[in-house]
Short mmCIF file of C-alpha atoms in Angstrom, two decimals:
data_model
loop_
_atom_site.label_atom_id
_atom_site.label_comp_id
_atom_site.label_asym_id
_atom_site.label_seq_id
_atom_site.Cartn_x
_atom_site.Cartn_y
_atom_site.Cartn_z
CA UNK S 1 9.21 22.33 -16.15
CA UNK S 2 12.62 23.56 -17.33
CA UNK S 3 12.78 26.87 -19.37
CA UNK S 4 15.87 28.53 -20.92
CA UNK S 5 16.01 31.74 -22.04
CA UNK S 6 18.76 33.99 -23.69
CA UNK S 7 18.68 37.63 -23.47
CA UNK S 8 19.70 40.76 -25.69
CA UNK S 9 20.74 40.77 -29.38
CA UNK S 10 24.04 41.87 -28.67
CA UNK S 11 24.78 39.25 -26.32
CA UNK S 12 23.05 36.43 -29.17
CA UNK S 13 25.70 37.81 -31.67
CA UNK S 14 28.53 37.52 -28.62
CA UNK S 15 27.22 34.11 -28.25
CA UNK S 16 27.61 33.62 -31.97
CA UNK S 17 31.04 35.03 -32.45
CA UNK S 18 32.30 33.04 -30.13
CA UNK S 19 31.02 29.45 -31.05
CA UNK S 20 32.86 30.63 -35.08
CA UNK S 21 35.96 32.11 -33.73
CA UNK S 22 36.27 28.73 -31.85
CA UNK S 23 34.93 26.96 -34.92
CA UNK S 24 37.25 28.32 -36.48
CA UNK S 25 40.60 28.27 -33.93
CA UNK S 26 41.67 31.64 -34.32
CA UNK S 27 41.56 34.80 -31.47
CA UNK S 28 41.47 38.02 -32.03
CA UNK S 29 43.64 39.84 -30.13
CA UNK S 30 41.74 43.00 -27.90
CA UNK S 31 38.36 41.60 -28.63
CA UNK S 32 36.14 41.60 -26.44
CA UNK S 33 35.19 38.07 -24.89
CA UNK S 34 32.26 36.62 -25.94
CA UNK S 35 28.84 35.95 -23.52
CA UNK S 36 26.30 34.53 -23.58
CA UNK S 37 23.09 34.35 -20.64
CA UNK S 38 20.91 31.83 -19.74
CA UNK S 39 18.01 32.33 -17.11
CA UNK S 40 16.84 29.38 -16.30
CA UNK S 41 13.12 28.87 -14.38
CA UNK S 42 12.57 25.09 -12.39
CA UNK S 43 9.05 24.53 -11.66
CA UNK S 44 9.26 22.44 -8.27
CA UNK S 45 6.27 21.60 -6.18
CA UNK S 46 7.95 20.60 -2.46
CA UNK S 47 5.47 18.31 -0.64
CA UNK S 48 5.22 19.09 3.45
CA UNK S 49 6.59 16.14 5.47
CA UNK S 50 3.98 13.30 6.56
CA UNK S 51 3.75 10.31 8.47
CA UNK S 52 3.33 6.83 7.51
CA UNK S 53 -0.16 5.58 8.45
CA UNK S 54 -0.97 1.74 8.79
CA UNK S 55 -2.35 0.65 5.43
CA UNK S 56 -6.69 -0.69 5.19
CA UNK S 57 -9.90 0.37 7.21
CA UNK S 58 -9.78 -0.45 10.89
CA UNK S 59 -12.84 -2.15 12.59
CA UNK S 60 -13.96 -1.68 15.85
CA UNK S 61 -15.68 -3.82 17.98
CA UNK S 62 -17.48 -2.88 20.67
CA UNK S 63 -19.38 -5.81 21.92
CA UNK S 64 -22.53 -6.73 23.42
CA UNK S 65 -24.42 -4.79 26.08
CA UNK S 66 -28.07 -5.37 26.77
CA UNK S 67 -30.98 -3.00 25.40
CA UNK S 68 -31.61 -3.00 29.33
CA UNK S 69 -28.69 -0.78 29.97
CA UNK S 70 -30.25 2.16 27.45
CA UNK S 71 -32.17 3.81 30.05
CA UNK S 72 -32.44 7.66 28.38
CA UNK S 73 -31.90 9.41 25.54
CA UNK S 74 -28.21 10.53 26.53
CA UNK S 75 -27.06 6.93 27.89
CA UNK S 76 -23.37 5.75 27.11
CA UNK S 77 -22.71 2.28 27.21
CA UNK S 78 -20.09 0.29 25.30
CA UNK S 79 -16.55 2.55 26.13
CA UNK S 80 -13.91 1.24 24.23
CA UNK S 81 -10.85 3.27 24.00
CA UNK S 82 -8.12 2.72 20.98
CA UNK S 83 -6.04 4.37 19.12
CA UNK S 84 -4.99 5.63 15.60
CA UNK S 85 -0.66 5.75 15.65
CA UNK S 86 1.06 7.29 12.59
CA UNK S 87 4.59 6.06 12.17
CA UNK S 88 7.80 7.74 10.79
CA UNK S 89 6.81 11.40 10.71
CA UNK S 90 9.11 13.32 8.81
CA UNK S 91 11.21 15.65 11.15
CA UNK S 92 9.46 19.07 9.37
CA UNK S 93 6.17 17.62 10.84
CA UNK S 94 6.20 19.42 14.17
CA UNK S 95 2.19 18.46 14.56
CA UNK S 96 -0.54 16.35 12.81
CA UNK S 97 -4.48 16.97 13.23
CA UNK S 98 -7.00 15.61 12.68
CA UNK S 99 -10.61 16.00 12.37
CA UNK S 100 -13.77 14.12 10.30
CA UNK S 101 -14.62 14.27 7.31
CA UNK S 102 -17.95 15.32 7.50
CA UNK S 103 -20.93 13.52 7.37
CA UNK S 104 -24.95 12.45 8.21
CA UNK S 105 -25.24 13.02 12.05
CA UNK S 106 -27.88 11.09 13.58
CA UNK S 107 -31.41 12.58 13.18
CA UNK S 108 -31.76 12.77 16.96
CA UNK S 109 -28.10 14.33 18.36
CA UNK S 110 -25.93 15.92 15.57
CA UNK S 111 -23.36 15.02 17.92
CA UNK S 112 -23.32 11.08 16.61
CA UNK S 113 -22.75 9.12 14.35
CA UNK S 114 -25.47 7.11 12.76
CA UNK S 115 -26.45 4.27 13.40
CA UNK S 116 -26.04 2.08 10.27
CA UNK S 117 -26.55 -1.51 11.52
CA UNK S 118 -30.14 -3.28 12.53
CA UNK S 119 -30.45 -2.12 16.31
CA UNK S 120 -33.15 0.56 14.32
CA UNK S 121 -33.56 4.09 15.61
CA UNK S 122 -32.71 5.21 19.07
CA UNK S 123 -28.43 4.85 18.75
CA UNK S 124 -26.02 6.21 17.41
CA UNK S 125 -21.74 5.86 18.18
CA UNK S 126 -20.09 8.79 19.36
CA UNK S 127 -16.28 9.12 19.31
CA UNK S 128 -14.18 11.88 21.27
CA UNK S 129 -10.30 12.83 21.85
CA UNK S 130 -10.15 13.26 25.98
CA UNK S 131 -12.35 16.58 26.18
CA UNK S 132 -12.99 17.40 22.75
CA UNK S 133 -16.07 15.19 20.70
CA UNK S 134 -15.09 15.29 17.45
CA UNK S 135 -18.47 15.81 15.39
CA UNK S 136 -20.35 13.79 12.34
CA UNK S 137 -19.99 17.86 10.89
CA UNK S 138 -16.10 17.48 10.85
CA UNK S 139 -16.16 20.48 13.01
CA UNK S 140 -13.55 19.70 15.80
CA UNK S 141 -10.09 19.29 14.78
CA UNK S 142 -7.84 17.67 17.50
CA UNK S 143 -3.76 17.70 16.64
CA UNK S 144 -0.51 16.20 18.92
CA UNK S 145 2.72 16.70 18.48
CA UNK S 146 5.03 13.25 17.29
CA UNK S 147 7.28 11.68 20.11
CA UNK S 148 11.16 12.18 19.77
CA UNK S 149 10.63 8.47 17.93
CA UNK S 150 8.75 10.30 15.54
CA UNK S 151 5.41 8.56 16.15
CA UNK S 152 1.88 10.49 16.47
CA UNK S 153 -0.17 9.11 18.39
CA UNK S 154 -4.32 9.98 18.49
CA UNK S 155 -6.45 8.41 21.52
CA UNK S 156 -9.78 7.69 20.80
CA UNK S 157 -12.62 6.66 23.28
CA UNK S 158 -16.18 5.24 21.21
CA UNK S 159 -19.33 4.28 22.88
CA UNK S 160 -22.82 4.13 22.05
CA UNK S 161 -25.47 6.32 23.11
CA UNK S 162 -29.49 6.39 23.08
CA UNK S 163 -29.85 9.23 20.92
CA UNK S 164 -33.18 9.39 21.41
CA UNK S 165 -36.35 8.39 24.12
CA UNK S 166 -36.84 4.93 22.28
CA UNK S 167 -34.93 2.09 23.36
CA UNK S 168 -33.48 0.63 21.26
CA UNK S 169 -34.63 -2.86 20.42
CA UNK S 170 -31.91 -5.89 19.58
CA UNK S 171 -29.50 -5.72 16.60
CA UNK S 172 -26.33 -4.56 15.47
CA UNK S 173 -25.30 -1.27 15.57
CA UNK S 174 -23.00 -0.40 12.84
CA UNK S 175 -21.45 3.31 11.49
CA UNK S 176 -18.36 4.60 9.76
CA UNK S 177 -16.12 7.38 9.61
CA UNK S 178 -13.36 8.84 8.08
CA UNK S 179 -10.59 10.73 9.84
CA UNK S 180 -8.65 14.02 7.68
CA UNK S 181 -5.18 13.88 8.84
CA UNK S 182 -3.15 17.16 7.95
CA UNK S 183 0.45 17.95 9.03
CA UNK S 184 1.82 21.37 10.13
#
């Protein structure tokens, strides 16, 4: 938005006078130099620097696991490490914070993402970065600093976990979560 505003009646008259004298080609000796002021206001939205993300969704196969591996509530199997990498981080980015978009948790374990696959009740997915569990409630946040080559890497570990005393039966285990990214 650009706003131009002239201020003061006397200044406006002097501006008109200047325009008229210029149009007539004359100049009156000893006359005050005409003046005009304008206030210009700019409305600008400055976005903080960001990083480039890889397009699309990521699917992480955890492989096949025997249901006999599940020995009781809390048993963790099929751990897999991977990372989320952001590139071309703006030089103004000092830290990148990751959290999970709040979603429903497993009904028996509020720290696990629920299984939407056919393996039935009793198994969920846990996601962690180091010692910090990224929970379905979206409470925990993990921050990383971009490297000198302006890449921010979030190391993650995903695993299946038995969430109840009921042994899961054969079938697919599927869960979906969304990472929120913020910059500092």
